[in-house]
Short mmCIF file of C-alpha atoms in Angstrom, two decimals:
data_model
loop_
_atom_site.label_atom_id
_atom_site.label_comp_id
_atom_site.label_asym_id
_atom_site.label_seq_id
_atom_site.Cartn_x
_atom_site.Cartn_y
_atom_site.Cartn_z
CA MET Z 230 128.07 93.72 -4.62
CA TYR Z 231 129.73 94.76 -1.07
CA ASN Z 232 129.76 92.51 1.63
CA ILE Z 233 128.46 94.77 3.97
CA LYS Z 234 128.44 92.60 6.99
CA LYS Z 235 132.07 91.58 6.92
CA ILE Z 236 132.97 95.07 6.96
CA LEU Z 237 131.23 96.01 10.12
CA ASP Z 238 132.08 92.65 11.82
CA THR Z 239 135.76 93.25 10.96
CA ALA Z 240 134.93 97.02 12.73
CA GLY Z 241 132.97 95.07 15.54
CA VAL Z 242 130.03 97.73 14.38
CA PRO Z 243 127.04 96.00 16.50
CA LEU Z 244 124.83 96.74 13.09
CA SER Z 245 123.30 94.61 10.25
CA PRO Z 246 123.06 95.82 6.56
CA ARG Z 247 119.10 96.82 6.83
CA ASN Z 248 121.05 99.22 10.58
CA TYR Z 249 124.37 100.00 8.53
CA TRP Z 250 121.58 101.74 5.37
CA LYS Z 251 119.90 103.58 7.23
CA LEU Z 252 122.39 104.67 9.38
CA THR Z 253 124.20 105.58 6.14
CA ILE Z 254 121.26 107.66 4.58
CA ALA Z 255 120.94 109.78 7.51
CA PHE Z 256 124.29 110.76 7.50
CA TRP Z 257 124.96 111.85 3.93
CA GLY Z 258 120.91 113.03 4.52
CA SER Z 259 121.75 115.34 7.24
CA PHE Z 260 124.69 117.23 4.69
CA ALA Z 261 122.30 116.63 2.08
CA ALA Z 262 119.89 118.68 3.93
CA ILE Z 263 122.01 121.48 4.37
CA SER Z 264 122.77 121.90 1.07
CA TYR Z 265 119.39 122.61 -0.32
CA VAL Z 266 118.33 124.63 2.47
CA GLN Z 267 121.70 126.74 1.00
CA GLY Z 268 120.63 126.20 -2.56
CA THR Z 269 117.15 126.84 -1.15
CA LEU Z 270 118.31 130.35 0.14
CA ALA Z 271 120.68 131.16 -2.25
CA VAL Z 272 117.48 131.34 -5.01
CA LEU Z 273 115.89 133.83 -2.47
CA VAL Z 274 118.06 135.81 -2.58
CA THR Z 275 119.33 135.82 -6.40
CA GLY Z 276 115.31 135.96 -7.45
CA ARG Z 277 115.56 133.42 -10.05
CA THR Z 278 113.60 130.35 -11.11
CA ARG Z 279 114.69 126.69 -9.86
CA LEU Z 280 115.19 124.66 -12.32
CA TYR Z 281 113.57 120.73 -11.84
CA ALA Z 282 117.14 119.88 -13.13
CA GLU Z 283 118.75 121.24 -10.02
CA THR Z 284 116.36 118.72 -7.84
CA VAL Z 285 117.23 116.21 -9.74
CA GLN Z 286 121.08 116.18 -9.96
CA TRP Z 287 120.86 117.15 -5.65
CA PHE Z 288 118.75 113.15 -5.37
CA ILE Z 289 121.55 112.00 -8.10
CA HIS Z 290 125.08 113.57 -5.86
CA TRP Z 291 124.05 112.84 -2.97
CA GLY Z 292 122.71 109.28 -3.55
CA LEU Z 293 125.92 108.40 -5.56
CA TRP Z 294 127.58 109.40 -1.97
CA ILE Z 295 125.84 107.29 -0.15
CA LEU Z 296 125.78 104.44 -2.41
CA ILE Z 297 130.13 104.39 -2.68
CA THR Z 298 129.89 104.54 1.39
CA PRO Z 299 131.09 100.77 1.08
CA VAL Z 300 134.45 101.64 -0.66
CA ILE Z 301 135.30 104.60 1.75
CA LEU Z 302 134.59 101.73 4.74
CA MET Z 303 136.73 99.44 2.73
CA ALA Z 304 139.63 102.11 2.68
CA ALA Z 305 139.31 102.39 5.70
CA TYR Z 306 139.44 98.98 6.50
CA ASN Z 307 142.77 98.21 4.19
CA PHE Z 308 144.12 102.05 5.22
CA PRO Z 309 143.70 103.08 9.08
CA VAL Z 310 144.91 106.34 10.29
CA VAL Z 311 144.44 105.27 14.10
CA ASN Z 312 147.57 103.77 15.90
CA ARG Z 313 149.90 104.51 13.37
CA SER Z 314 153.68 104.99 13.39
CA SER Z 315 154.34 108.63 11.55
CA TRP Z 316 155.23 108.34 8.68
CA LYS Z 317 152.83 105.29 8.20
CA LEU Z 318 150.15 107.96 9.45
CA VAL Z 319 151.06 109.82 6.42
CA GLY Z 320 151.18 107.30 3.91
CA ALA Z 321 147.77 106.46 4.82
CA ILE Z 322 146.20 109.45 4.46
CA ALA Z 323 148.31 110.39 1.03
CA VAL Z 324 146.56 106.76 -0.33
CA HIS Z 325 143.12 107.60 0.93
CA LEU Z 326 143.36 111.41 -0.62
CA CYS Z 327 144.40 109.51 -4.12
CA ILE Z 328 141.54 107.16 -3.28
CA LEU Z 329 139.11 110.17 -2.64
CA THR Z 330 140.48 111.84 -5.95
CA VAL Z 331 139.29 108.81 -8.13
CA ILE Z 332 135.88 108.84 -6.40
CA PHE Z 333 135.50 112.33 -6.60
CA MET Z 334 136.30 113.00 -9.98
CA ALA Z 335 134.07 108.94 -10.75
CA LEU Z 336 131.01 110.68 -9.07
CA THR Z 337 131.27 113.96 -11.06
CA PHE Z 338 131.56 112.47 -14.36
CA VAL Z 339 128.39 110.25 -13.42
CA GLU Z 340 126.94 113.13 -12.57
CA PHE Z 341 128.22 115.12 -15.19
CA ALA Z 342 126.71 112.30 -18.21
CA ILE Z 343 122.79 112.41 -16.27
CA MET Z 344 122.33 115.78 -15.75
CA ARG Z 345 124.23 116.90 -19.57
CA GLU Z 346 121.33 116.20 -21.10
CA LEU Z 347 118.39 116.95 -18.86
CA TYR Z 348 119.65 120.38 -18.61
CA MET Z 349 119.82 120.48 -22.08
CA TRP Z 350 116.36 119.84 -22.65
CA GLU Z 351 114.53 122.08 -19.59
CA ALA Z 352 116.86 124.96 -19.47
CA GLY Z 353 118.01 125.25 -23.49
CA GLN Z 354 122.04 125.77 -22.03
CA GLU Z 355 124.54 123.36 -22.63
CA THR Z 356 126.45 122.34 -19.15
CA THR Z 357 130.76 121.55 -20.46
CA VAL Z 358 132.93 119.34 -18.25
CA GLU Z 359 135.23 122.41 -17.35
CA GLN Z 360 131.88 124.35 -15.75
CA VAL Z 361 131.47 120.77 -13.97
CA VAL Z 362 134.87 120.71 -12.86
CA LEU Z 363 135.16 123.80 -11.77
CA LYS Z 364 131.93 123.85 -9.95
CA SER Z 365 132.70 120.50 -7.45
CA LEU Z 366 136.08 121.66 -7.64
CA ASN Z 367 134.50 124.17 -4.71
CA THR Z 368 133.12 121.58 -2.76
CA TYR Z 369 136.44 119.32 -2.80
CA ILE Z 370 137.69 120.19 0.78
CA PHE Z 371 134.03 119.61 2.29
CA ARG Z 372 134.41 115.98 0.62
CA VAL Z 373 137.93 115.66 2.38
CA ALA Z 374 136.56 116.45 5.33
CA ILE Z 375 133.34 113.83 5.11
CA TYR Z 376 135.44 111.18 4.11
CA MET Z 377 137.99 111.36 7.05
CA LEU Z 378 135.26 111.74 9.42
CA ILE Z 379 134.04 108.35 7.60
CA VAL Z 380 137.13 107.11 7.99
CA LEU Z 381 138.48 107.83 11.63
CA GLY Z 382 135.05 106.96 12.99
CA TYR Z 383 135.41 103.19 11.40
CA ASN Z 384 139.38 103.28 12.52
CA ILE Z 385 138.30 104.34 15.74
CA ALA Z 386 135.55 101.76 16.23
CA GLN Z 387 137.80 99.07 14.57
CA TYR Z 388 140.75 99.89 17.18
CA ILE Z 389 138.12 99.67 20.61
CA HIS Z 390 136.76 95.92 18.91
CA ARG Z 391 140.45 94.90 18.70
CA ASN Z 392 141.51 96.09 21.67
CA GLN Z 393 138.06 94.39 23.46
CA GLN Z 394 139.01 90.89 21.52
CA LEU Z 395 142.55 91.04 23.68
CA LYS Z 396 141.52 92.18 26.40
CA ASP Z 397 138.17 89.00 26.28
CA GLN Z 398 140.93 87.00 25.01
CA ASN Z 399 143.29 87.76 28.35
CA SER Z 400 140.80 87.31 30.44
CA ALA Z 401 139.61 84.00 29.01
CA TYR Z 402 143.13 83.41 29.39
CA GLU Z 403 143.76 84.48 32.72
CA LEU Z 404 140.30 82.44 33.83
CA LYS Z 405 142.02 79.48 32.24
CA THR Z 406 145.21 79.72 33.85
CA ALA Z 407 143.35 80.11 37.54
CA GLN Z 408 141.58 76.80 36.58
CA LEU Z 409 144.51 74.76 36.08
CA GLN Z 410 146.09 76.50 38.66
CA GLY Z 411 143.36 75.11 40.97
CA GLU Z 412 142.88 71.80 39.88
CA LEU Z 413 146.54 71.44 40.30
CA THR Z 414 146.58 72.63 43.85
CA LEU Z 415 143.41 70.60 44.54
CA ALA Z 416 145.31 67.81 42.84
CA GLN Z 417 148.57 68.62 44.94
CA LEU Z 418 145.95 68.67 48.16
CA GLN Z 419 144.87 65.70 47.07
CA ALA Z 420 147.95 64.01 47.03
CA LEU Z 421 148.88 65.24 50.17
CA LYS Z 422 146.17 64.02 51.70
CA MET Z 423 146.45 60.71 50.32
CA GLN Z 424 150.19 60.47 51.59
CA LEU Z 425 148.18 61.24 55.51
CA LYS Z 426 146.44 57.99 55.49
CA PRO Z 427 148.37 55.60 55.19
CA HIS Z 428 150.59 57.17 58.14
CA PHE Z 429 147.52 57.41 60.34
CA LEU Z 430 146.13 54.41 59.79
CA PHE Z 431 149.81 52.60 60.66
CA ASN Z 432 149.80 54.00 63.66
CA THR Z 433 146.46 53.11 64.77
CA LEU Z 434 146.99 49.36 63.02
CA ASN Z 435 150.54 48.59 64.63
CA SER Z 436 148.91 49.73 68.51
CA LEU Z 437 145.58 47.20 67.37
CA VAL Z 438 148.20 44.62 66.63
CA GLY Z 439 150.02 45.75 70.17
CA LEU Z 440 146.42 44.96 71.74
CA MET Z 441 146.03 41.18 70.28
CA MET Z 442 149.71 40.20 71.10
CA MET Z 443 148.31 41.37 75.05
CA ARG Z 444 145.05 38.96 74.49
CA GLU Z 445 142.93 42.72 74.98
CA ASN Z 446 140.22 41.21 73.17
CA LYS Z 447 137.31 43.50 73.73
CA LYS Z 448 140.07 46.56 73.58
CA ALA Z 449 140.97 45.45 69.90
CA ILE Z 450 137.34 45.08 69.36
CA ASN Z 451 136.42 48.68 70.30
CA MET Z 452 138.93 49.83 68.44
CA VAL Z 453 138.34 48.25 65.38
CA ASN Z 454 134.73 49.63 65.55
CA SER Z 455 136.35 53.26 65.83
CA LEU Z 456 138.55 52.76 63.05
CA SER Z 457 135.59 51.37 60.75
CA ALA Z 458 133.72 54.57 61.76
CA MET Z 459 136.82 56.61 61.05
CA LEU Z 460 137.91 54.65 57.54
CA ARG Z 461 134.13 55.21 56.50
CA THR Z 462 134.77 59.12 56.89
CA LEU Z 463 137.66 58.63 55.19
CA VAL Z 464 135.80 56.57 52.06
CA ASP Z 465 133.08 58.61 51.69
CA THR Z 466 135.12 62.44 51.50
CA LYS Z 467 137.71 61.03 49.62
CA ASP Z 468 137.36 63.71 46.79
CA VAL Z 469 136.32 66.88 49.35
CA VAL Z 470 139.35 69.82 50.47
CA GLN Z 471 137.45 71.33 53.05
CA VAL Z 472 135.48 70.18 55.59
CA PRO Z 473 133.42 72.40 58.18
CA LEU Z 474 134.80 72.23 61.84
CA CYS Z 475 132.50 70.24 63.73
CA GLN Z 476 132.78 67.62 61.59
CA GLU Z 477 136.50 67.15 62.02
CA VAL Z 478 136.64 67.25 65.37
CA GLU Z 479 133.82 64.34 64.94
CA PHE Z 480 136.19 62.38 63.58
CA ALA Z 481 139.52 63.44 66.03
CA LYS Z 482 136.93 62.58 68.84
CA GLU Z 483 136.73 58.81 67.39
CA TYR Z 484 140.56 59.08 66.87
CA LEU Z 485 140.54 59.66 70.50
CA TYR Z 486 138.59 57.42 71.24
CA ILE Z 487 141.15 54.42 70.39
CA GLN Z 488 143.71 56.46 72.35
CA GLN Z 489 141.78 56.06 75.19
CA ILE Z 490 141.34 52.32 74.93
CA ARG Z 491 145.75 52.45 74.97
CA PHE Z 492 146.12 54.13 77.28
CA GLU Z 493 143.18 53.23 79.48
CA ASP Z 494 142.65 56.21 82.18
CA ARG Z 495 145.57 57.70 82.00
CA LEU Z 496 144.26 59.98 79.59
CA ASN Z 497 142.04 62.56 79.70
CA ILE Z 498 140.89 65.01 76.72
CA GLU Z 499 139.32 68.36 77.06
CA TRP Z 500 137.20 70.43 74.59
CA ASP Z 501 136.63 74.23 74.31
CA LEU Z 502 135.10 74.76 71.36
CA ASP Z 503 133.73 78.17 70.45
CA ASP Z 504 130.78 78.15 69.00
CA GLU Z 505 131.27 80.18 65.93
CA THR Z 506 133.93 78.12 64.36
CA LYS Z 507 131.97 75.13 64.41
CA SER Z 508 130.90 75.66 61.14
CA ALA Z 509 134.20 77.51 59.76
CA LEU Z 510 135.92 75.25 57.50
CA VAL Z 511 139.07 73.77 57.98
CA PRO Z 512 140.99 71.21 55.32
CA GLN Z 513 140.01 67.96 56.35
CA TYR Z 514 142.14 65.76 58.45
CA ILE Z 515 143.84 68.95 59.63
CA LEU Z 516 143.09 68.19 63.52
CA GLN Z 517 144.14 64.47 63.79
CA PRO Z 518 147.61 64.82 62.80
CA LEU Z 519 148.38 67.21 65.68
CA ILE Z 520 146.30 64.91 68.28
CA GLU Z 521 148.80 62.06 66.81
CA ASN Z 522 151.68 64.09 67.22
CA SER Z 523 150.83 65.34 70.80
CA ILE Z 524 150.52 61.82 71.78
CA ILE Z 525 153.21 59.89 70.19
CA HIS Z 526 156.58 62.88 70.82
CA GLY Z 527 154.62 63.89 73.67
CA ILE Z 528 152.45 62.23 76.70
CA GLU Z 529 153.06 58.48 75.03
CA LYS Z 530 156.21 57.80 77.35
CA LEU Z 531 154.74 59.89 79.70
CA SER Z 532 154.14 57.51 83.96
CA ARG Z 533 151.54 60.32 85.45
CA PRO Z 534 148.63 61.19 84.20
CA ALA Z 535 148.15 63.11 80.35
CA LEU Z 536 146.41 65.22 78.94
CA ILE Z 537 145.33 67.01 75.61
CA ARG Z 538 143.54 69.82 75.64
CA ILE Z 539 141.76 70.87 72.17
CA SER Z 540 140.07 74.46 71.45
CA THR Z 541 139.30 76.73 69.51
CA GLU Z 542 138.75 80.73 68.80
CA CYS Z 543 137.45 83.10 66.35
CA ARG Z 544 139.44 85.94 66.27
CA ALA Z 545 139.68 89.46 64.28
CA ASP Z 546 142.41 87.57 62.36
CA GLY Z 547 141.20 84.79 61.55
CA LEU Z 548 140.40 80.73 63.24
CA ARG Z 549 142.72 79.28 65.71
CA ILE Z 550 143.12 76.00 67.05
CA GLU Z 551 144.82 75.28 69.39
CA VAL Z 552 146.52 71.19 70.96
CA LEU Z 553 148.11 71.52 74.09
CA ASP Z 554 149.44 68.63 76.15
CA ASN Z 555 150.97 68.12 79.24
CA GLY Z 556 154.05 65.69 77.75
CA VAL Z 557 157.75 66.27 77.44
CA GLY Z 558 157.57 69.36 75.72
CA PHE Z 559 160.46 69.84 72.35
CA ASN Z 560 163.56 70.99 72.41
CA PRO Z 561 163.45 75.00 72.01
CA LYS Z 562 166.34 75.14 69.52
CA THR Z 563 164.18 73.36 67.00
CA ARG Z 564 162.84 76.44 64.82
CA SER Z 565 159.51 74.60 63.87
CA GLY Z 566 158.85 72.70 66.75
CA ARG Z 567 158.29 68.61 66.68
CA GLN Z 568 158.62 67.34 63.62
CA GLY Z 569 157.10 64.53 61.69
CA VAL Z 570 155.24 62.69 58.40
CA GLY Z 571 152.23 63.89 59.71
CA ILE Z 572 152.57 67.38 60.92
CA SER Z 573 155.06 67.92 57.66
CA ILE Z 574 152.04 66.80 55.31
CA VAL Z 575 150.09 69.70 57.50
CA ARG Z 576 152.05 72.33 57.01
CA GLN Z 577 152.79 71.79 53.18
CA ARG Z 578 148.63 71.34 52.40
CA LEU Z 579 148.26 74.88 54.93
CA ASP Z 580 151.03 76.68 52.41
CA ARG Z 581 148.98 74.41 49.03
CA LEU Z 582 145.48 76.35 50.19
CA TYR Z 583 146.32 79.48 51.77
CA GLY Z 584 149.63 80.88 51.15
CA GLN Z 585 151.31 82.88 53.67
CA GLN Z 586 147.92 83.18 55.87
CA ALA Z 587 148.13 79.99 57.27
CA SER Z 588 150.46 79.30 59.68
CA LEU Z 589 151.48 76.28 62.84
CA SER Z 590 153.64 76.95 65.47
CA TYR Z 591 154.42 74.71 68.65
CA GLU Z 592 155.26 76.82 72.30
CA LEU Z 593 156.34 75.99 75.26
CA PRO Z 594 153.73 76.96 77.90
CA GLU Z 595 155.75 77.86 81.46
CA ARG Z 596 153.56 74.96 82.81
CA GLY Z 597 155.70 72.20 80.30
CA GLY Z 598 154.04 70.61 77.85
CA THR Z 599 153.87 72.04 73.83
CA ARG Z 600 151.31 73.47 72.51
CA ALA Z 601 150.27 73.45 69.03
CA VAL Z 602 148.91 77.14 67.45
CA LEU Z 603 146.51 76.10 63.84
CA SER Z 604 145.67 80.29 62.67
CA MET Z 605 144.28 80.59 59.47
CA PRO Z 606 141.44 82.53 57.17
CA MET Z 607 138.35 81.99 58.35
CA SER Z 608 135.54 80.96 56.14
CA THR Z 609 132.42 79.45 55.79
CA HIS Z 610 131.80 78.78 52.40
CA SER Z 611 134.45 77.26 49.53
CA GLN Z 612 134.50 76.00 46.50
CA ASN Z 613 134.61 72.22 46.85
CA PRO Z 614 131.66 72.63 50.05
CA ALA Z 615 131.81 68.43 52.32
CA THR Z 616 128.98 67.50 53.68
CA TYR Z 617 128.63 66.77 56.31
CA HIS Z 618 128.83 62.81 57.28
CA ALA Z 619 128.15 61.77 60.53
CA VAL Z 620 131.41 58.90 62.57
#
């Protein structure tokens, strides 16, 4: 029994065995109809009477080809003629011609064995082997064309199916690779963020210890409250990569409140936030290290009033964040501007998340001080959406 389903599945032909047989009958039936019409026209032209045996032979002849079609498909599966080198193609065609010849001869003699007695009974004439062979040879070339059409059609379907399978496998592999790359990048970002937390906490706790040593208890308590709020944000958003800018600003305000406790009335803060940027997604804890850098390397040793101005702007090329201070500036020979653990981590996080699309640079304004300029793509959608946490 032919395993029609396996043959069809191998070629990726989306047909059930029942539909396959329907299609096969329709395929051979079209040629059978043409043959019957030709035979009928020949009878009308010659004026002879058509024998019932001829009609029976017509049914048997085409019925045998319908039944033998799975064998042709198996031959097409084992000896494909598509996407082969020249010599392999010649060899495959030669094998198919041999298979067709065997099939043709076998069907011819089966047909002869069935019809011999029927012709003798109806017409009183004996049909010889020579007559059957000569009559069949007249249709041999026609059978070759039909056979090769079936083989070529099956192999083309098989080739298309295999190519589609390879494309699907490649797509799945690329998707898996992208997912793994995304997971790796996320892990790297989380590792960098975890490096930033102890750095920030160390500096804040150091300031707290200084207040306690000077017996500034009220200021120390206020600092502890603000630090507590910041720590709650750190805990609640431990798995978050990006947050809305408005949330990042709130976190920075708590940090600046701690610094204002330290500097008393010497530290002035100015905010100039573009409304369009408030919902923009930014890497979490990206703003606080820039402000901290301005304080430590810019204004901490100033005797005059200090100023930090934070501004945001939505531009055609993305989001721009500036942190300006009126501190001591930096050495212009240093290409990357101010350095430090926090700034180094910020640059690494930008590179992991945005690549060449983001940058952090430092400028020396004409009036003195330092301006940190952070540029990145403007986006309000992320694969890791953050939930706003009030601080």
